[in-house]
Short mmCIF file of C-alpha atoms and ligand atoms in Angstrom, two decimals:
data_model
loop_
_atom_site.label_atom_id
_atom_site.label_comp_id
_atom_site.label_asym_id
_atom_site.label_seq_id
_atom_site.Cartn_x
_atom_site.Cartn_y
_atom_site.Cartn_z
CA MET A 23 37.79 -15.63 -3.40
CA GLN A 24 40.89 -14.18 -1.66
CA ASN A 25 39.23 -10.86 -0.78
CA ILE A 26 35.92 -12.30 0.21
CA LYS A 27 34.83 -10.80 3.47
CA ARG A 28 33.33 -12.61 6.40
CA VAL A 29 29.86 -11.58 7.47
CA PHE A 30 28.78 -12.35 11.01
CA THR A 31 25.30 -11.99 12.32
CA GLY A 32 23.51 -13.34 15.38
CA PHE A 33 19.82 -13.92 16.07
CA ARG A 34 18.03 -14.67 19.28
CA PRO A 35 16.21 -18.01 19.23
CA THR A 36 12.64 -16.84 18.77
CA GLY A 37 11.09 -20.12 17.61
CA LYS A 38 8.93 -20.25 14.51
CA GLN A 39 9.68 -17.31 12.23
CA HIS A 40 7.05 -14.92 10.97
CA ILE A 41 6.66 -13.00 7.72
CA GLY A 42 8.29 -9.94 9.28
CA ASN A 43 11.46 -11.98 9.92
CA TYR A 44 11.18 -13.47 6.45
CA VAL A 45 10.98 -10.32 4.33
CA GLY A 46 13.49 -8.51 6.52
CA THR A 47 16.26 -10.60 7.95
CA ILE A 48 15.99 -14.05 6.39
CA GLN A 49 15.85 -12.97 2.75
CA ASN A 50 18.75 -10.62 3.33
CA CYS A 51 20.86 -13.44 4.82
CA ILE A 52 20.00 -15.71 1.90
CA SER A 53 21.26 -13.15 -0.61
CA LEU A 54 24.43 -12.40 1.40
CA GLN A 55 25.57 -16.02 1.33
CA ASN A 56 26.12 -15.78 -2.44
CA GLU A 57 28.53 -12.89 -2.02
CA TYR A 58 30.27 -13.39 1.33
CA ASP A 59 31.61 -15.99 3.69
CA CYS A 60 28.68 -15.96 6.14
CA VAL A 61 28.54 -17.05 9.77
CA TYR A 62 25.01 -17.18 11.17
CA CYS A 63 24.70 -17.75 14.88
CA ILE A 64 21.63 -18.48 16.99
CA VAL A 65 22.57 -16.55 20.11
CA ASP A 66 21.01 -18.59 22.88
CA VAL A 67 23.32 -17.16 25.56
CA HIS A 68 22.12 -13.64 24.74
CA ALA A 69 18.57 -14.86 25.21
CA LEU A 70 19.42 -15.79 28.81
CA THR A 71 19.93 -12.11 29.70
CA THR A 72 16.18 -11.54 29.64
CA LEU A 73 14.67 -15.02 29.85
CA GLU A 74 13.16 -15.99 33.15
CA SER A 75 12.62 -19.60 32.08
CA THR A 76 14.70 -21.73 29.73
CA GLU A 77 11.90 -24.27 29.27
CA ASP A 78 11.37 -23.49 25.56
CA ILE A 79 14.84 -22.41 24.48
CA GLY A 80 15.82 -25.79 22.92
CA ARG A 81 12.59 -26.08 20.96
CA ASP A 82 12.76 -22.44 19.85
CA THR A 83 16.33 -22.94 18.62
CA TYR A 84 15.28 -26.01 16.62
CA GLU A 85 12.19 -24.36 15.09
CA MET A 86 14.15 -21.28 14.14
CA ALA A 87 16.94 -23.28 12.51
CA LEU A 88 14.37 -25.42 10.65
CA ASP A 89 12.68 -22.30 9.27
CA TRP A 90 15.99 -20.76 8.24
CA LEU A 91 17.15 -23.87 6.43
CA ALA A 92 13.79 -24.34 4.71
CA ALA A 93 13.83 -20.69 3.65
CA GLY A 94 17.16 -21.11 1.88
CA ILE A 95 20.10 -20.73 4.26
CA ASP A 96 22.49 -23.19 2.68
CA PRO A 97 24.79 -25.04 5.12
CA GLU A 98 27.12 -25.79 2.21
CA LYS A 99 27.73 -22.07 1.75
CA SER A 100 27.24 -20.65 5.25
CA ILE A 101 28.06 -21.69 8.78
CA ILE A 102 24.91 -21.88 10.87
CA PHE A 103 25.31 -22.88 14.52
CA VAL A 104 24.27 -22.25 18.11
CA GLN A 105 26.27 -19.77 20.18
CA SER A 106 26.60 -21.94 23.30
CA HIS A 107 27.94 -24.89 21.26
CA VAL A 108 31.24 -23.04 20.81
CA PRO A 109 32.40 -22.35 24.38
CA GLN A 110 35.39 -20.21 23.34
CA VAL A 111 32.99 -17.29 23.03
CA MET A 112 32.60 -17.20 26.80
CA GLU A 113 36.37 -17.12 27.26
CA LEU A 114 36.75 -14.24 24.83
CA TYR A 115 33.83 -12.46 26.50
CA THR A 116 35.72 -12.61 29.79
CA PHE A 117 38.93 -11.26 28.25
CA LEU A 118 37.12 -8.44 26.44
CA SER A 119 35.31 -7.53 29.70
CA MET A 120 38.71 -6.78 31.21
CA VAL A 121 39.40 -4.07 28.62
CA THR A 122 35.92 -2.56 28.55
CA PRO A 123 35.42 0.36 30.93
CA LEU A 124 32.26 0.06 33.02
CA SER A 125 31.32 3.62 32.07
CA TRP A 126 30.97 2.59 28.42
CA LEU A 127 28.47 -0.11 29.30
CA LEU A 128 26.47 2.05 31.68
CA ARG A 129 25.85 4.61 28.96
CA VAL A 130 24.34 2.12 26.48
CA PRO A 131 20.73 3.27 25.92
CA THR A 132 19.37 -0.26 25.48
CA PHE A 133 20.69 -1.21 28.94
CA LYS A 134 18.56 1.53 30.48
CA GLU A 135 15.56 0.45 28.39
CA LYS A 136 15.98 -3.15 29.47
CA ILE A 137 16.12 -2.15 33.13
CA LYS A 138 12.72 -0.55 32.65
CA LEU A 139 11.36 -3.59 30.78
CA HIS A 140 12.76 -6.19 33.19
CA PRO A 141 13.04 -4.40 36.57
CA HIS A 142 13.01 -7.73 38.46
CA ASN A 143 15.79 -9.27 36.39
CA VAL A 144 18.59 -6.73 36.09
CA ASN A 145 21.46 -9.18 35.88
CA CYS A 146 25.15 -8.77 35.22
CA GLY A 147 24.78 -10.39 31.78
CA LEU A 148 22.44 -7.60 30.72
CA LEU A 149 25.15 -5.03 31.36
CA GLY A 150 27.77 -7.16 29.59
CA TYR A 151 25.55 -7.74 26.55
CA PRO A 152 27.56 -5.46 24.20
CA VAL A 153 30.78 -7.22 25.25
CA LEU A 154 29.33 -10.64 24.47
CA MET A 155 28.06 -9.29 21.16
CA THR A 156 31.58 -8.07 20.38
CA ALA A 157 33.02 -11.46 21.33
CA ASP A 158 30.53 -13.14 18.97
CA ILE A 159 31.63 -11.03 16.04
CA VAL A 160 35.38 -10.98 16.55
CA LEU A 161 35.82 -14.60 17.63
CA TYR A 162 35.02 -15.46 14.01
CA LYS A 163 36.92 -12.40 12.69
CA GLY A 164 33.66 -10.99 11.34
CA GLU A 165 34.42 -8.02 9.11
CA LEU A 166 30.91 -7.07 8.07
CA VAL A 167 27.83 -7.02 10.26
CA PRO A 168 24.46 -6.45 8.59
CA VAL A 169 22.61 -3.86 10.68
CA GLY A 170 19.71 -1.49 10.41
CA GLU A 171 20.42 2.15 11.23
CA ASP A 172 18.98 1.75 14.72
CA GLN A 173 21.67 -0.82 15.56
CA LEU A 174 24.62 1.34 14.55
CA PRO A 175 25.38 2.45 18.15
CA HIS A 176 25.80 -1.22 19.18
CA LEU A 177 28.26 -1.81 16.42
CA GLU A 178 30.14 1.35 17.29
CA MET A 179 30.57 -0.01 20.83
CA ALA A 180 31.98 -3.25 19.39
CA ARG A 181 34.41 -1.22 17.30
CA GLU A 182 35.51 0.75 20.38
CA ILE A 183 36.14 -2.45 22.33
CA VAL A 184 38.14 -3.88 19.42
CA ARG A 185 40.20 -0.69 19.09
CA ARG A 186 40.99 -0.79 22.81
CA PHE A 187 41.97 -4.44 22.75
CA ASN A 188 44.14 -3.98 19.65
CA SER A 189 45.85 -0.90 21.10
CA LEU A 190 46.69 -2.81 24.30
CA PHE A 191 47.72 -6.15 22.84
CA GLY A 192 48.34 -5.73 19.11
CA PRO A 193 46.24 -5.93 15.96
CA VAL A 194 44.43 -9.20 16.57
CA PHE A 195 40.92 -8.32 15.44
CA PRO A 196 39.59 -6.57 12.34
CA GLU A 197 37.35 -3.64 13.25
CA PRO A 198 33.91 -4.85 12.22
CA GLN A 199 32.17 -2.61 9.72
CA ALA A 200 28.44 -2.05 9.47
CA LYS A 201 26.82 -3.36 6.36
CA LEU A 202 23.87 -1.00 6.35
CA THR A 203 20.89 -2.97 5.28
CA PRO A 204 17.36 -1.67 4.78
CA PHE A 205 15.17 -4.00 6.83
CA PRO A 206 11.59 -3.34 5.74
CA LEU A 207 9.46 -2.69 8.78
CA VAL A 208 6.55 -5.11 8.77
CA MET A 209 3.78 -4.02 11.07
CA GLY A 210 1.83 -6.62 13.02
CA LEU A 211 -1.79 -7.54 12.33
CA ASP A 212 -2.83 -5.03 15.00
CA GLY A 213 -1.45 -2.27 12.76
CA VAL A 214 0.13 -0.64 15.82
CA GLN A 215 3.30 -2.52 16.68
CA LYS A 216 6.06 -4.15 14.71
CA MET A 217 5.22 -7.76 13.86
CA SER A 218 6.45 -9.98 16.66
CA LYS A 219 5.63 -13.21 18.40
CA SER A 220 5.57 -11.52 21.80
CA CYS A 221 2.81 -9.15 20.60
CA ASN A 222 0.87 -12.08 19.09
CA ASN A 223 0.30 -10.04 15.93
CA GLN A 224 2.27 -12.26 13.56
CA ILE A 225 1.73 -14.69 10.70
CA ASP A 226 4.14 -17.62 10.94
CA ILE A 227 5.86 -18.54 7.71
CA ALA A 228 5.12 -22.18 8.45
CA ALA A 229 1.37 -21.52 8.74
CA SER A 230 -0.96 -23.49 6.45
CA PRO A 231 -3.10 -21.60 3.89
CA GLU A 232 -6.11 -21.99 6.22
CA GLU A 233 -4.15 -20.66 9.21
CA ILE A 234 -2.90 -17.73 7.13
CA LEU A 235 -6.46 -16.83 6.15
CA GLU A 236 -7.62 -17.05 9.79
CA ARG A 237 -4.78 -14.76 10.90
CA VAL A 238 -5.33 -12.26 8.07
CA LYS A 239 -9.04 -12.09 8.97
CA THR A 240 -8.03 -10.62 12.35
CA ALA A 241 -5.98 -7.79 10.76
CA VAL A 242 -6.97 -4.24 11.60
CA THR A 243 -7.90 -2.22 8.48
CA ASP A 244 -8.82 1.42 7.84
CA PRO A 245 -10.63 2.35 11.09
CA ALA A 246 -12.74 4.95 9.23
CA ARG A 247 -14.23 2.29 6.97
CA ARG A 248 -17.11 1.02 9.09
CA TYR A 249 -19.51 -0.16 6.39
CA ARG A 250 -18.96 -2.00 3.12
CA SER A 251 -20.24 1.05 1.22
CA ASP A 252 -17.71 3.43 2.87
CA ALA A 253 -14.79 4.52 0.71
CA GLY A 254 -11.52 3.27 2.19
CA HIS A 255 -8.10 4.84 2.67
CA PRO A 256 -5.52 2.23 1.70
CA GLU A 257 -2.65 4.48 2.77
CA VAL A 258 -3.62 4.01 6.44
CA CYS A 259 -4.53 0.33 6.14
CA ASN A 260 -2.13 -2.32 7.33
CA VAL A 261 -3.63 -4.97 5.03
CA PHE A 262 -2.73 -2.72 2.15
CA ARG A 263 0.85 -2.39 3.43
CA LEU A 264 1.10 -6.17 3.32
CA HIS A 265 -0.34 -6.16 -0.21
CA ASN A 266 2.61 -3.94 -1.17
CA ILE A 267 4.94 -6.75 -0.14
CA PHE A 268 2.97 -9.81 -1.21
CA THR A 269 0.68 -8.60 -4.04
CA PRO A 270 2.92 -6.01 -5.72
CA ASP A 271 1.34 -6.48 -9.18
CA ARG A 272 -2.14 -5.59 -7.99
CA VAL A 273 -1.60 -2.75 -5.52
CA GLU A 274 -2.85 0.00 -7.82
CA GLU A 275 -6.00 -1.91 -8.66
CA ILE A 276 -6.63 -2.74 -4.98
CA ALA A 277 -6.03 0.87 -3.90
CA SER A 278 -8.43 2.22 -6.50
CA GLN A 279 -11.11 -0.36 -5.66
CA CYS A 280 -10.74 0.37 -1.97
CA ARG A 281 -11.11 4.14 -2.50
CA SER A 282 -14.25 3.65 -4.59
CA ALA A 283 -15.68 1.01 -2.23
CA GLY A 284 -15.50 -1.40 -5.15
CA ILE A 285 -13.99 -4.04 -2.89
CA GLY A 286 -14.82 -4.89 0.71
CA CYS A 287 -12.27 -5.66 3.40
CA VAL A 288 -13.30 -9.33 3.58
CA ALA A 289 -12.55 -9.88 -0.11
CA CYS A 290 -9.40 -7.79 0.10
CA LYS A 291 -8.13 -9.91 2.98
CA LYS A 292 -8.84 -13.11 1.05
CA ILE A 293 -6.64 -11.83 -1.80
CA LEU A 294 -3.88 -11.02 0.68
CA ALA A 295 -4.11 -14.43 2.37
CA GLN A 296 -3.88 -16.08 -1.05
CA SER A 297 -0.83 -13.98 -2.00
CA ILE A 298 1.01 -14.75 1.25
CA SER A 299 0.13 -18.41 0.96
CA SER A 300 1.41 -18.64 -2.64
CA ALA A 301 4.63 -16.79 -1.80
CA LEU A 302 5.33 -19.20 1.05
CA GLU A 303 4.33 -22.42 -0.72
CA PRO A 304 7.86 -23.47 -1.78
CA PHE A 305 9.03 -22.76 1.78
CA ARG A 306 6.24 -24.88 3.31
CA GLU A 307 7.05 -27.81 1.04
CA LYS A 308 10.73 -27.70 1.89
CA ARG A 309 9.99 -27.33 5.59
CA GLU A 310 7.79 -30.43 5.54
CA THR A 311 10.54 -32.42 3.84
CA LEU A 312 13.16 -31.30 6.37
CA ALA A 313 10.86 -31.78 9.36
CA ALA A 314 10.37 -35.40 8.29
CA ARG A 315 14.09 -35.91 8.97
CA PRO A 316 14.25 -34.71 12.58
CA ASP A 317 17.97 -35.34 12.91
CA TYR A 318 18.82 -33.22 9.91
CA VAL A 319 18.63 -29.86 11.68
CA PHE A 320 20.68 -31.14 14.62
CA GLU A 321 23.32 -32.51 12.25
CA VAL A 322 23.56 -29.19 10.40
CA LEU A 323 23.92 -27.30 13.68
CA ALA A 324 26.54 -29.75 14.98
CA GLU A 325 28.54 -29.51 11.77
CA GLY A 326 28.19 -25.71 11.86
CA ALA A 327 29.52 -25.66 15.44
CA ASN A 328 32.48 -27.84 14.40
CA ARG A 329 33.38 -25.46 11.59
CA ALA A 330 32.89 -22.40 13.81
CA GLU A 331 35.04 -23.96 16.53
CA VAL A 332 37.98 -24.41 14.15
CA ILE A 333 37.97 -20.64 13.58
CA ALA A 334 37.38 -19.96 17.29
CA ARG A 335 40.36 -22.08 18.42
CA GLU A 336 42.66 -20.27 15.99
CA THR A 337 41.47 -16.89 17.21
CA MET A 338 41.83 -17.80 20.89
CA LYS A 339 45.36 -19.05 20.34
CA GLU A 340 46.20 -15.66 18.84
CA VAL A 341 44.40 -13.83 21.65
CA ARG A 342 46.23 -15.70 24.43
CA GLU A 343 49.58 -15.18 22.75
CA SER A 344 48.95 -11.48 22.24
CA MET A 345 47.89 -11.12 25.89
CA LYS A 346 51.07 -12.99 26.98
CA LEU A 347 49.05 -15.53 28.94
CA SER A 348 51.14 -18.55 29.80
CA PRO A 349 50.39 -21.60 27.66
CA ARG A 350 49.12 -24.84 29.19
CA GLY A 351 52.06 -26.83 30.59
CA PHE A 352 54.05 -23.67 31.25
CA ARG A 353 56.63 -24.43 33.98
CA GLY A 354 58.10 -20.98 34.50
CA ASN A 355 61.54 -19.74 33.53
CA SER A 356 64.00 -22.42 34.65
CA SER A 357 66.76 -19.82 35.01
CA ASP A 358 64.79 -18.00 37.79
FE1 SF4 B 419 -7.72 -2.07 3.67
FE2 SF4 B 419 -8.38 -3.58 1.65
FE3 SF4 B 419 -10.24 -2.75 3.39
FE4 SF4 B 419 -9.13 -1.06 1.73
S1 SF4 B 419 -10.40 -2.80 1.19
S2 SF4 B 419 -9.48 -0.73 3.92
S3 SF4 B 419 -7.05 -1.83 1.57
S4 SF4 B 419 -8.55 -4.14 3.82
#
């Protein structure tokens, strides 16, 4: 257990999770907790950089945590908590801002993209986002950060900030390493965009079998297949892509039946809805049990914040000492 590395990862509070989150991020986090010391953080402060209203943020945080716990994140093995519940992260963010050149932040491609997406809300926090992300990771001495290839530039920025801090004040932080993780891309029901709540093209993992069927019915299929008697092209059909994930044992049969018009899209979608529903049944049962104890999620998050804060206090003590900041109660040098 001595060499066990600490994994840190943060997720914006997006409310109820969908099957894209489930087969990508959530299942990955569940498997990591058996191998590493994992710290999972719901980054509500990051969400403020683009949110124009905070009306739903508390509910979204709760729903997300409930889904994660029901899916298998084990609070006995991992720390799961809410970013703003451990205020030391804001202190470290401020200190790291002082060693981060403005030019580094201005060249971050996602900053430019976000300006385009939110032209009426270009706030200071948006620019400082990579610094806050670095503070999140290093406050808990995260050594490994699970990322997809597209997120590597963000992690490289965190590493640069850490190197700069360590070169100025001493080796306080480990340089976080990327743990390259293949996150399967799950397309939304529209077949055009990645599955997401904001595109309303998702299937929630907490959906009932009936709701799953209703959602699957709306999925776009092979656009060339206009009549039941038309031969289909499963390779361009998004329902078929989902069969690959949820009905792996029958994909060859479904593909062949689709190509020979032996199966219609309505029947094919019913099979998919059934497969998704069966795969999520254990999750739904556990979620119902946990939801019947409304205080449970809050207790887990509070306990997670307590455990995270123990690490955070230790780190901040080290940070202040390395930066030669005067301790509380400092009365100056009496010989002066
Ligand atoms: Fe897609 Fe299935 Fe219809 Fe073929 S039969 S086009 S795989 S929904």
